[in-house]
PDB file of C-alpha atoms and ligand atoms in Angstrom:
ATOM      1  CA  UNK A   1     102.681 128.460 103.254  1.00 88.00           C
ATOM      2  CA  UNK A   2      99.932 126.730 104.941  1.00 93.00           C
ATOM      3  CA  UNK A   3      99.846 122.894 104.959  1.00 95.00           C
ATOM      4  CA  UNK A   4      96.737 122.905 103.516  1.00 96.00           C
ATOM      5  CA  UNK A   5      98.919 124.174 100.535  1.00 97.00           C
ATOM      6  CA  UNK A   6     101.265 121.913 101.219  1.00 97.00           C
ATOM      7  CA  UNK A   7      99.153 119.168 100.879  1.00 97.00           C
ATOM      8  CA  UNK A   8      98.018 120.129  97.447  1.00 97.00           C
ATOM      9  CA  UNK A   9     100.985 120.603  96.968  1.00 97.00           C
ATOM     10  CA  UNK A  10     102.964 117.104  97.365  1.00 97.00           C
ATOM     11  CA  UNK A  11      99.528 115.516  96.297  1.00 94.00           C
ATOM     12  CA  UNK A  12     100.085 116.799  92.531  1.00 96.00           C
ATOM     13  CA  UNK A  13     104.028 115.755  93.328  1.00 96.00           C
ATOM     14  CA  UNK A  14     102.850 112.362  94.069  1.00 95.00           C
ATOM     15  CA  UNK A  15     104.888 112.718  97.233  1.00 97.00           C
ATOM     16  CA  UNK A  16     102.930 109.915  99.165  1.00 96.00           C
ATOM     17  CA  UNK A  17     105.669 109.563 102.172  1.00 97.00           C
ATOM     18  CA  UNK A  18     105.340 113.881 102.089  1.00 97.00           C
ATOM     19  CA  UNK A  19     101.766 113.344 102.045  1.00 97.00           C
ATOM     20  CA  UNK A  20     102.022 110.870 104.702  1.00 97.00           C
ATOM     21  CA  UNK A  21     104.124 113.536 107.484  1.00 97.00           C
ATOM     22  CA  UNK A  22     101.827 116.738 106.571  1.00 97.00           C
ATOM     23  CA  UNK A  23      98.668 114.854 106.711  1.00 97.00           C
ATOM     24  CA  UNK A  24      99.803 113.862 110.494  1.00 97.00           C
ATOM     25  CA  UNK A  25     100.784 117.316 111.389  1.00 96.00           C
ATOM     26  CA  UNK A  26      97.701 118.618 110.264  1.00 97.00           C
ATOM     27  CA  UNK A  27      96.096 116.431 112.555  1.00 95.00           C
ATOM     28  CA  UNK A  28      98.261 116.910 115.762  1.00 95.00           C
ATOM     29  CA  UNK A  29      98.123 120.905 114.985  1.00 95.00           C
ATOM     30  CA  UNK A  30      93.628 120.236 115.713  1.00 94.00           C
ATOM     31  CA  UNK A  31      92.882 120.572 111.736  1.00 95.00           C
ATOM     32  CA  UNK A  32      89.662 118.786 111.158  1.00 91.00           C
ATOM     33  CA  UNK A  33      89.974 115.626 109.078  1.00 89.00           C
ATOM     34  CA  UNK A  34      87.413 116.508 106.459  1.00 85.00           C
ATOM     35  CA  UNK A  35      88.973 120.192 106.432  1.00 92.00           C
ATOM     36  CA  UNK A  36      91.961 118.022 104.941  1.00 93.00           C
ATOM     37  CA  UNK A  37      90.586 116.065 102.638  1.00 88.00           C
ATOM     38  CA  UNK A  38      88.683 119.481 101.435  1.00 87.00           C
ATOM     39  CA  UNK A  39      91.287 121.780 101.438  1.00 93.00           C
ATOM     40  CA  UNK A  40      94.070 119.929 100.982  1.00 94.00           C
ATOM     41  CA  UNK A  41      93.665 116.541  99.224  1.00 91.00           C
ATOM     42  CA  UNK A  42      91.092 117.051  96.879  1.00 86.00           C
ATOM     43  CA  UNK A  43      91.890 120.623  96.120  1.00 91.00           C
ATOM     44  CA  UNK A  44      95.397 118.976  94.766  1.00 92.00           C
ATOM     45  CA  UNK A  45      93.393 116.483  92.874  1.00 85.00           C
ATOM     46  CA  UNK A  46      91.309 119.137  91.576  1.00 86.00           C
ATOM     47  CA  UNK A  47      94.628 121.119  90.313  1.00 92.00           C
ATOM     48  CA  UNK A  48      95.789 117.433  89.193  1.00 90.00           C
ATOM     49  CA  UNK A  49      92.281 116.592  86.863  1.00 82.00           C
ATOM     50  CA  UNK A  50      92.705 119.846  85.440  1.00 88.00           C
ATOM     51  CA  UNK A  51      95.910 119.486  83.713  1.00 93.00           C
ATOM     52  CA  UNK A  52      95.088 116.049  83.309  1.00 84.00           C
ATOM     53  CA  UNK A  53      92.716 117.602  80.966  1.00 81.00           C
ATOM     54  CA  UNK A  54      95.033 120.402  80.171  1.00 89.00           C
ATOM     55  CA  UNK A  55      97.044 117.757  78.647  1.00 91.00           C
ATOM     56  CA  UNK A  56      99.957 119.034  80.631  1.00 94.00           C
ATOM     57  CA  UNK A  57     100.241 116.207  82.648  1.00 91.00           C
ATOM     58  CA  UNK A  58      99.885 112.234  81.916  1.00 89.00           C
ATOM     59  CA  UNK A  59      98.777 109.199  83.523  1.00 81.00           C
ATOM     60  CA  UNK A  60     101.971 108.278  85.867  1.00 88.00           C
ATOM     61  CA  UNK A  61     101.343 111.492  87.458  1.00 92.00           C
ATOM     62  CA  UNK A  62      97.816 110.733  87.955  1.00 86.00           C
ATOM     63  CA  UNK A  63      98.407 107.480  89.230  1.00 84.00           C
ATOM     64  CA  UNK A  64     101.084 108.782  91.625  1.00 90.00           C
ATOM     65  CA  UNK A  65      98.860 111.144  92.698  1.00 91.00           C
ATOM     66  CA  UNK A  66      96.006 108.874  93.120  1.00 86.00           C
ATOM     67  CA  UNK A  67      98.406 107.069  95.409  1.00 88.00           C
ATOM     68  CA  UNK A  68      99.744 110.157  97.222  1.00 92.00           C
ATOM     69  CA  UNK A  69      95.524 110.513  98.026  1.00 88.00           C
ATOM     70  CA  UNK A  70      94.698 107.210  99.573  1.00 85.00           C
ATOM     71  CA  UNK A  71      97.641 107.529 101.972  1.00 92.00           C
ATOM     72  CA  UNK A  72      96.304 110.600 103.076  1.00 92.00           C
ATOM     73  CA  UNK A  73      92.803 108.812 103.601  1.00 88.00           C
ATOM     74  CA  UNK A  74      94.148 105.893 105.575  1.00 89.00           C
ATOM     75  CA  UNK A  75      95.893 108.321 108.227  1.00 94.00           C
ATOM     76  CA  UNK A  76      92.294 110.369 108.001  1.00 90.00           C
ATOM     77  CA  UNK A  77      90.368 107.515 108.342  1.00 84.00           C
ATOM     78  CA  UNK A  78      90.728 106.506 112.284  1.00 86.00           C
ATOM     79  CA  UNK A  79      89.782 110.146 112.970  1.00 84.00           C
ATOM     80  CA  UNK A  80      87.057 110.439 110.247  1.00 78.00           C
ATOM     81  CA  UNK A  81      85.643 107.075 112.089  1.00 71.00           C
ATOM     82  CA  UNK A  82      86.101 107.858 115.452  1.00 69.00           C
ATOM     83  CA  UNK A  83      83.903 110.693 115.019  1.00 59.00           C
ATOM     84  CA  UNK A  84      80.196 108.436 115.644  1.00 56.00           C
ATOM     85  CA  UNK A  85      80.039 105.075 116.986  1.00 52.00           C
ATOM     86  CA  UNK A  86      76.488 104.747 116.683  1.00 58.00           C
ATOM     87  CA  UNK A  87      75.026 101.683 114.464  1.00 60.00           C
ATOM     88  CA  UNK A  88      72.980 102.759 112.005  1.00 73.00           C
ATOM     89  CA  UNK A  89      71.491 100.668 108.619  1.00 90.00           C
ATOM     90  CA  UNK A  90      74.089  98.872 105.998  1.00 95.00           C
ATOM     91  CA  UNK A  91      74.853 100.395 102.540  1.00 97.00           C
ATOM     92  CA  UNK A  92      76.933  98.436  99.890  1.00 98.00           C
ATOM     93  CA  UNK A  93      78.801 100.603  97.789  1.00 98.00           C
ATOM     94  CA  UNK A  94      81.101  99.629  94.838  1.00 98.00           C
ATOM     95  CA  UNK A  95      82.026 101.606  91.425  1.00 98.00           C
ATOM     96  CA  UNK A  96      79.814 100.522  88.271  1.00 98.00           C
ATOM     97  CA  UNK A  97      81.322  97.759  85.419  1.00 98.00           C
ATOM     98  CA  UNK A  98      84.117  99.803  83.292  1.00 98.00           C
ATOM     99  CA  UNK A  99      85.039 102.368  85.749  1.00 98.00           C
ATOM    100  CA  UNK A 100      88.085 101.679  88.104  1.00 98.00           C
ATOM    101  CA  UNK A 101      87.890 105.100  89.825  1.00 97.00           C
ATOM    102  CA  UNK A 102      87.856 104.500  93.410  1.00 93.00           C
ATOM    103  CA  UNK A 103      89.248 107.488  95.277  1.00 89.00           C
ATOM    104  CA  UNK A 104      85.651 109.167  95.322  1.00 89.00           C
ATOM    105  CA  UNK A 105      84.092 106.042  95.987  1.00 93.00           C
ATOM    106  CA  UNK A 106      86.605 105.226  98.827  1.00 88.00           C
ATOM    107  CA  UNK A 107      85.873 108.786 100.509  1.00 82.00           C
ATOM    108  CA  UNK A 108      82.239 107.807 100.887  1.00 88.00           C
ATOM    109  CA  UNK A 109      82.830 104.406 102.326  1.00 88.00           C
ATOM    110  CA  UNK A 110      84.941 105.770 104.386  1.00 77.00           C
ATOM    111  CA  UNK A 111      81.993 108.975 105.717  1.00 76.00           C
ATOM    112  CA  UNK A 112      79.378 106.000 105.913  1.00 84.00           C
ATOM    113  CA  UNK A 113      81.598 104.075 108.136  1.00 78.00           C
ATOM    114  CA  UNK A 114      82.205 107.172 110.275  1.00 65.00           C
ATOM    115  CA  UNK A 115      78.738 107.717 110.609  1.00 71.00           C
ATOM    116  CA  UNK A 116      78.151 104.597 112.011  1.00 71.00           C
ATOM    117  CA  UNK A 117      76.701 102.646 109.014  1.00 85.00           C
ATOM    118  CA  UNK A 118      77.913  99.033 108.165  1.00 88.00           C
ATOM    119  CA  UNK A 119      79.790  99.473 104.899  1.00 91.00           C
ATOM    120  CA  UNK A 120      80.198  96.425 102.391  1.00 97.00           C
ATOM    121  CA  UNK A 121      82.567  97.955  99.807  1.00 97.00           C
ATOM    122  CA  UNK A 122      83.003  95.523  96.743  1.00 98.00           C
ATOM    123  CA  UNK A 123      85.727  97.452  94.663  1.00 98.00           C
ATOM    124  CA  UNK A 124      85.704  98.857  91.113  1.00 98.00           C
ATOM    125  CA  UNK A 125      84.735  97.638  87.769  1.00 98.00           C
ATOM    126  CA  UNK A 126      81.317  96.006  88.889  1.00 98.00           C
ATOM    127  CA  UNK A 127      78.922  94.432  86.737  1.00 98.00           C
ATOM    128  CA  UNK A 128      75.073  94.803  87.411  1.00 98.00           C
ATOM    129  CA  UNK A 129      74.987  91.141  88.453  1.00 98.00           C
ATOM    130  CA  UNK A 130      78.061  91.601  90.717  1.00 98.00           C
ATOM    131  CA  UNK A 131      76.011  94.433  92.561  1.00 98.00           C
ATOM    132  CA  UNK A 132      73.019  92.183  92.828  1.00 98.00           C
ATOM    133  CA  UNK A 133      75.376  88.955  94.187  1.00 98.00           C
ATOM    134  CA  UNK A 134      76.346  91.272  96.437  1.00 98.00           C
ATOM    135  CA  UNK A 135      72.839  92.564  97.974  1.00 98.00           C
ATOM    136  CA  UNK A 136      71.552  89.195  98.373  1.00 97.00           C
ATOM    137  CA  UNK A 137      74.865  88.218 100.217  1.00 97.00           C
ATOM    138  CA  UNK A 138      74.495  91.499 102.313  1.00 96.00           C
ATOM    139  CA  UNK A 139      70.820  92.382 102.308  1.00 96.00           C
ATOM    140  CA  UNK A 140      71.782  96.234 102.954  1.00 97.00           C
ATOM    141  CA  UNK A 141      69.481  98.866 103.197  1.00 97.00           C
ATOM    142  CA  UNK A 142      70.893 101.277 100.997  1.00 98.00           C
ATOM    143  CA  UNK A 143      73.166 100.872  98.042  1.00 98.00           C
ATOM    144  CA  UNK A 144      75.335 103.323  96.727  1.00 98.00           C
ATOM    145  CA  UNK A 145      76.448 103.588  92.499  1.00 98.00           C
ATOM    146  CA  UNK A 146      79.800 105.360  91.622  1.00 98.00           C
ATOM    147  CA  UNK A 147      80.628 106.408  88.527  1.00 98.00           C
ATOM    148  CA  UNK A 148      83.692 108.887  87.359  1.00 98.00           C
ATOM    149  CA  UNK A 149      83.377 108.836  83.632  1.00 98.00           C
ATOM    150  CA  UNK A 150      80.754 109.713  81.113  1.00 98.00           C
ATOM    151  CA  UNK A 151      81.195 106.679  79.284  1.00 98.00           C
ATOM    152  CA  UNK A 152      80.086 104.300  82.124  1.00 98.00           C
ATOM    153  CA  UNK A 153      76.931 106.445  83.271  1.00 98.00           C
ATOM    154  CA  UNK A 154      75.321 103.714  81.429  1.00 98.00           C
ATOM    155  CA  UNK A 155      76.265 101.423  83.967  1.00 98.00           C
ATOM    156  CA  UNK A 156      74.694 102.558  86.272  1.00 98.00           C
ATOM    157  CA  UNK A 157      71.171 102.552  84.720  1.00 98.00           C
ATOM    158  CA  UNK A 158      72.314  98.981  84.171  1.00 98.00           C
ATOM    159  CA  UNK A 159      72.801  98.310  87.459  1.00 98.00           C
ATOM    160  CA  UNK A 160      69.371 100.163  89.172  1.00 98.00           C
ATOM    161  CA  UNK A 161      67.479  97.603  85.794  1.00 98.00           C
ATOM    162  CA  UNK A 162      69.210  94.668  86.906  1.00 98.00           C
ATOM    163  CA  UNK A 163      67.361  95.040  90.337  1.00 98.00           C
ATOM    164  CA  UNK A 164      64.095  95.747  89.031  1.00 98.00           C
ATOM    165  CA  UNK A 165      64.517  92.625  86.989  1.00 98.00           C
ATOM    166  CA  UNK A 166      65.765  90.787  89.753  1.00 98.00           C
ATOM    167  CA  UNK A 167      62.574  91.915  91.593  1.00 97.00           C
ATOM    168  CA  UNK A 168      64.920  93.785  94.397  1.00 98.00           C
ATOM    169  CA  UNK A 169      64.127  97.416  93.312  1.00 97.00           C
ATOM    170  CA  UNK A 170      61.263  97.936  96.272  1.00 96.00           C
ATOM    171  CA  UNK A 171      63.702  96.460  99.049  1.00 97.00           C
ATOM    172  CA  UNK A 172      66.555  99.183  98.534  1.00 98.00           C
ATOM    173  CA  UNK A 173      67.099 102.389  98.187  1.00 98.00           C
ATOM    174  CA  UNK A 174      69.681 103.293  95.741  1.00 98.00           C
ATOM    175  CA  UNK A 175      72.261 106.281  95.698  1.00 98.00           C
ATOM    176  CA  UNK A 176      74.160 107.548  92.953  1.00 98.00           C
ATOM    177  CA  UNK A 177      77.324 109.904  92.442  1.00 98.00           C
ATOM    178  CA  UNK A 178      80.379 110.713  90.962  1.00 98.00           C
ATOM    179  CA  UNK A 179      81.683 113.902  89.367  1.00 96.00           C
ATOM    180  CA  UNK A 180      79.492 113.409  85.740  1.00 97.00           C
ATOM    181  CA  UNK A 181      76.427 112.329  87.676  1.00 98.00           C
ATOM    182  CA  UNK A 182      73.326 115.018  88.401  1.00 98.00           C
ATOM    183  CA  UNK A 183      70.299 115.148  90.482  1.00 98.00           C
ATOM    184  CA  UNK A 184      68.647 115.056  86.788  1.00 98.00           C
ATOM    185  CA  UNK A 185      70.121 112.278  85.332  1.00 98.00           C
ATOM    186  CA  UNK A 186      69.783 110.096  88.839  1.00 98.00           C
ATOM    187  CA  UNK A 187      65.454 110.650  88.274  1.00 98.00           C
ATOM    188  CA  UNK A 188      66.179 109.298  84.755  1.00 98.00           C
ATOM    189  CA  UNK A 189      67.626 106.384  85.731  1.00 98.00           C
ATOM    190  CA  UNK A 190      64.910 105.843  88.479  1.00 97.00           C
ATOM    191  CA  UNK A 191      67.863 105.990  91.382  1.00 98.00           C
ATOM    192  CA  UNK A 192      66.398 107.115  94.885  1.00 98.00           C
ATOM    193  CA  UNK A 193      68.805 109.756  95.289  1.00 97.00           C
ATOM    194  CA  UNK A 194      72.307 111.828  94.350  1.00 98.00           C
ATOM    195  CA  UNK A 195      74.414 112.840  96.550  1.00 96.00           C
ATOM    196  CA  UNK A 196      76.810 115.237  95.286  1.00 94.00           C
ATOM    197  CA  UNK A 197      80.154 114.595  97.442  1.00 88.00           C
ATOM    198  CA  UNK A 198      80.122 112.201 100.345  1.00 85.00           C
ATOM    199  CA  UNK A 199      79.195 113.996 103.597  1.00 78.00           C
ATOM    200  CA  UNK A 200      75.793 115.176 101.543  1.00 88.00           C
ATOM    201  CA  UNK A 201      75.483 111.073 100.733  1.00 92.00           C
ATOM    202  CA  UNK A 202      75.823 110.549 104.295  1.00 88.00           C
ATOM    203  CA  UNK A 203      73.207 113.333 105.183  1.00 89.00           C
ATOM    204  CA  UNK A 204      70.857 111.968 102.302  1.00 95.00           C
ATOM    205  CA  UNK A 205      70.855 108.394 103.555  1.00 94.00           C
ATOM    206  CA  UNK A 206      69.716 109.890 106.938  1.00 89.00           C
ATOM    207  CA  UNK A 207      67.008 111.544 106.166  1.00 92.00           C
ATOM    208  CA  UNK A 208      65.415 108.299 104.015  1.00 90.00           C
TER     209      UNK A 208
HETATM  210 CO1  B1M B 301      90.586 109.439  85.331  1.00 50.58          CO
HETATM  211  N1  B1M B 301      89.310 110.644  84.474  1.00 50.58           N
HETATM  212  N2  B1M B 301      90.613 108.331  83.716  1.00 50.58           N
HETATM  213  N3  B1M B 301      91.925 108.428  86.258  1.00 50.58           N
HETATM  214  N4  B1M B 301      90.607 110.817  86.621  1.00 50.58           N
HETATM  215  C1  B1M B 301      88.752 111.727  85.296  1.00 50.58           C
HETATM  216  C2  B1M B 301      87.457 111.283  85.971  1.00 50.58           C
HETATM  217  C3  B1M B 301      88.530 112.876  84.214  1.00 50.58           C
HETATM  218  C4  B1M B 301      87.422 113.866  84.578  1.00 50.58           C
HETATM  219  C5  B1M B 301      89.887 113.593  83.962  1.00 50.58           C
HETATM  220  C6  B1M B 301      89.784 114.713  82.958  1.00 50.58           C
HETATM  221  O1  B1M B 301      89.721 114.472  81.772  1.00 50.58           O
HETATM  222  N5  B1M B 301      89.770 115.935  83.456  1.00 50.58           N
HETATM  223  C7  B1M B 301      88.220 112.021  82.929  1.00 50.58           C
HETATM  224  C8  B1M B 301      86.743 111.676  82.704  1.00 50.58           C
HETATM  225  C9  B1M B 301      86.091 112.488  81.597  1.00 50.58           C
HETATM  226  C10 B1M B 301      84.655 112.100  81.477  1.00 50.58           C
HETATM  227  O2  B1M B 301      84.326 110.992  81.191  1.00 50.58           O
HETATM  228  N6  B1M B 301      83.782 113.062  81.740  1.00 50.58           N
HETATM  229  C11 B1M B 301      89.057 110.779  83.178  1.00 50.58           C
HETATM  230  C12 B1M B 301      89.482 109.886  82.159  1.00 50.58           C
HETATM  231  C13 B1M B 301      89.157 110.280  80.729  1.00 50.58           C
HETATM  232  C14 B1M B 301      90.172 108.677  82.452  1.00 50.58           C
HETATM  233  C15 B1M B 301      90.662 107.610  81.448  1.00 50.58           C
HETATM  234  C16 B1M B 301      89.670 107.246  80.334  1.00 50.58           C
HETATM  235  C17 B1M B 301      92.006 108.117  80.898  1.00 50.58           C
HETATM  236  C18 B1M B 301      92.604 107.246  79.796  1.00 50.58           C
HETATM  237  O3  B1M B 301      92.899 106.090  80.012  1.00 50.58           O
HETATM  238  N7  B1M B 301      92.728 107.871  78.655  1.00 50.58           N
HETATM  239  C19 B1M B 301      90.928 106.399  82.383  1.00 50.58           C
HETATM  240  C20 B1M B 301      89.694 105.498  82.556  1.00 50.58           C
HETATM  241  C21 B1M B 301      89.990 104.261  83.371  1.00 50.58           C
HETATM  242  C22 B1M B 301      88.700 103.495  83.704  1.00 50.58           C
HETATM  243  O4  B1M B 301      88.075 103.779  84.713  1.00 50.58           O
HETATM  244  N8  B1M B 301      88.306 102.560  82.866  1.00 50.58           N
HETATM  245  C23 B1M B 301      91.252 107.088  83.663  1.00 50.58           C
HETATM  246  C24 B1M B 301      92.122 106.594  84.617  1.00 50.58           C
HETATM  247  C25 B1M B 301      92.462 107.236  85.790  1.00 50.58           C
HETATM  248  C26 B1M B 301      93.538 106.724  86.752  1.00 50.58           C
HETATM  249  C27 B1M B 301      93.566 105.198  86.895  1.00 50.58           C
HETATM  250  C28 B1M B 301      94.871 107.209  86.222  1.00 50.58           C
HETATM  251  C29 B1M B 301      93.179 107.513  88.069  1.00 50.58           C
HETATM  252  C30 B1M B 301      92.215 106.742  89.032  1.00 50.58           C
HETATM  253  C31 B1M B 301      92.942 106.147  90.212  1.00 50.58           C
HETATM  254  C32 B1M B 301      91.959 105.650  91.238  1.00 50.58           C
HETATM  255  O5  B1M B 301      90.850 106.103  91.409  1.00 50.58           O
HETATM  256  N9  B1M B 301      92.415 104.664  91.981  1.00 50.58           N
HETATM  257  C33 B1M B 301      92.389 108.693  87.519  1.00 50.58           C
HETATM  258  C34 B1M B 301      92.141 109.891  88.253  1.00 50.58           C
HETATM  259  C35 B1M B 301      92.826 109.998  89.601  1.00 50.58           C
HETATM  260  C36 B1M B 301      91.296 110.923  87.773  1.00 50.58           C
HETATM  261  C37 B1M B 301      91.023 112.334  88.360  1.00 50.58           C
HETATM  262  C38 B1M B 301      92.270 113.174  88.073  1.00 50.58           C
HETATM  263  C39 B1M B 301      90.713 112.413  89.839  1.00 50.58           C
HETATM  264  C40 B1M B 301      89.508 111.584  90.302  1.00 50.58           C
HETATM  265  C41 B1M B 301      89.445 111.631  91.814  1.00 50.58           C
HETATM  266  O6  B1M B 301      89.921 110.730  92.480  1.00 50.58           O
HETATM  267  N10 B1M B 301      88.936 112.764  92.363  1.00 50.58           N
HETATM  268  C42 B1M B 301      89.743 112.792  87.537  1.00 50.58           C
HETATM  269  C43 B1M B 301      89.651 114.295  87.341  1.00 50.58           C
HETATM  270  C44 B1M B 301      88.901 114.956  88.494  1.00 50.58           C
HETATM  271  O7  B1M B 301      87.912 114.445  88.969  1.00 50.58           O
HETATM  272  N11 B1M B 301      89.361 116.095  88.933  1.00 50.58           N
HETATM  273  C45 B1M B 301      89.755 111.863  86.382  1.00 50.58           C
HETATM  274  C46 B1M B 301      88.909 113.021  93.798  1.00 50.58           C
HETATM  275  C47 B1M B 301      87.661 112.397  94.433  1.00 50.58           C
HETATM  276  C48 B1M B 301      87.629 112.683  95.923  1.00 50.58           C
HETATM  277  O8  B1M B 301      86.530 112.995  93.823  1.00 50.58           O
HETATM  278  O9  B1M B 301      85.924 110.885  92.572  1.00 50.58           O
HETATM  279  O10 B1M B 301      84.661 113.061  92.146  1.00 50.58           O
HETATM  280  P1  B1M B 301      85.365 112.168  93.078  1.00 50.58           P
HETATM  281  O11 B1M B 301      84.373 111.772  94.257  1.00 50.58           O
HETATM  282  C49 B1M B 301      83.585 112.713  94.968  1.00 50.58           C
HETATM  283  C50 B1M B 301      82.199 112.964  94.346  1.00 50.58           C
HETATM  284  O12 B1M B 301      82.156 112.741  92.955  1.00 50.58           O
HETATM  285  C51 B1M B 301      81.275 112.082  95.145  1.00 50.58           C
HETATM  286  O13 B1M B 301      81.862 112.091  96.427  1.00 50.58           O
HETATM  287  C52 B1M B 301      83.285 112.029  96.301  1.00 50.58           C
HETATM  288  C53 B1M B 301      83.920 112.671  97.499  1.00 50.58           C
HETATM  289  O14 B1M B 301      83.367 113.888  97.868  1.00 50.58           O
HETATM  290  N12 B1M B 301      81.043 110.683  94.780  1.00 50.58           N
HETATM  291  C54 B1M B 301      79.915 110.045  95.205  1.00 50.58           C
HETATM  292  C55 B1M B 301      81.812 109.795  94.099  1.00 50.58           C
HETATM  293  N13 B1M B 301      81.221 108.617  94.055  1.00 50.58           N
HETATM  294  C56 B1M B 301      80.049 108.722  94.739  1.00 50.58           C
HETATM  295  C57 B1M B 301      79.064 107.764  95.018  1.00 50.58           C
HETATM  296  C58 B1M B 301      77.958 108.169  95.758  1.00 50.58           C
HETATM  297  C59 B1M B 301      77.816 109.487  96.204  1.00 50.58           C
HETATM  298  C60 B1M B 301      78.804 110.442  95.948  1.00 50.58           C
HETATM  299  O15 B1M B 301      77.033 107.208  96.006  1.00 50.58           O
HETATM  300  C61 B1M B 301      76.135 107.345  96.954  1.00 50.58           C
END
């Protein structure tokens, strides 16, 4: 069995200490960080939404494995840093007001910050005005929206309103994602961009 497999495999057991030792040995056998976090974290978390949905398996479990996941990320994250040193423009990033998904949200902080960007992270469950406290604390270049669930995709258009009203909209270039979100919907909502996982937000945010 690989340990890729493995992974996946003590990720949808929760295992976080099991996630913990194979997420090191990946690393001191030369497997790329993000080849772990592609093929082994988030494929388990894949396996894990889907019988989530499947009704097959409940909320503990999904919190254990949500768990199991940042461990993994926080032995990742030295070597997903290490990787560029350069400094490069600020982005604040934060998940919209109703939504406390984070993993997603805490894999792109965590590919900004490797790519040399200053990251201001401000959490989950965000209202519009706590996004706009924020940019006038930080003054970042770019911000970036994360959303996980249908039902707070509103949110975000909140959120991009909120700085038009607040007469910010011109000074920043916003970025949305999250698994419900679509190039489509992110022109709707007059966002700058969508980035569908987070190297591509990384990539996008270059090229602007
Ligand atoms: Co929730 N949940 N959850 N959940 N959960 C989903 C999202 C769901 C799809 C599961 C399902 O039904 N299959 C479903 C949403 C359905 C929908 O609305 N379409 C769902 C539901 C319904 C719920 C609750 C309502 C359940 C309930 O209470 N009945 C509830 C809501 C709570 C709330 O937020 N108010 C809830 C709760 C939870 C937990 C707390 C148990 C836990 C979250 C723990 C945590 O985050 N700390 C949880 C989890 C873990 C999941 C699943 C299983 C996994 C999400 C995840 O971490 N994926 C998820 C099913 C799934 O997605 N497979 C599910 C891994 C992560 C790396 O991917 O977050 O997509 P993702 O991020 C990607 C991209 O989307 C993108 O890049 C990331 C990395 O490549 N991206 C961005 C994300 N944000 C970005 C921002 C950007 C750019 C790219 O900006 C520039």
């Amino acid at each position: 069995m690989s340990v890729f497999t493995k992974i996946t495999n003590a990720l949808y057991e929760g295992d976080a200490e099991e996630i913990a030792v194979l997420v090191q040995k990946a690393l001191d056998e030369g497997e790329d960080a993000q080849t772990i976090v592609n093929d082994g974290l988030v494929a388990g978390m894949n396996v894990v939404g889907a019988d989530f949905k499947a009704g097959t398996l409940f909320i503990p479990e999904v919190i254990s494995a949500a768990e199991a996941m940042k461990e993994g990320l926080m032995i990742l994250k030295p070597a997903m840093a290490a990787a560029n040193q350069e400094s490069l423009d600020t982005i604040l990033i934060g998940t919209v007001e109703g939504d406390v998904h984070d993993i997603g949200k805490n894999l792109v902080a965590i590919m900004f910050e490797g790519a040399g960007f200053t990251v201001h992270d401000i959490g989950v469950d965000n209202k519009p005005e706590d996004f706009v406290k924020a940019y006038e604390e930080y003054k970042p270049e770019f911000i970036g929206l994360s959303a996980l669930l249908s039902t707070t995709m509103p949110a975000m258009q909140r959120t991009i309103e909120a700085f038009t009203e607040a007469g910010y909209r011109d000074k920043v270039k916003i970025l949305v994602g999250g698994a419900p979100i679509n190039a489509d919907f992110a022109k709707k909502i007059n966002a700058d961009g969508y980035a569908g996982d987070a190297v591509s937000a990384v990539d996008l945010a270059k090229t602007m």
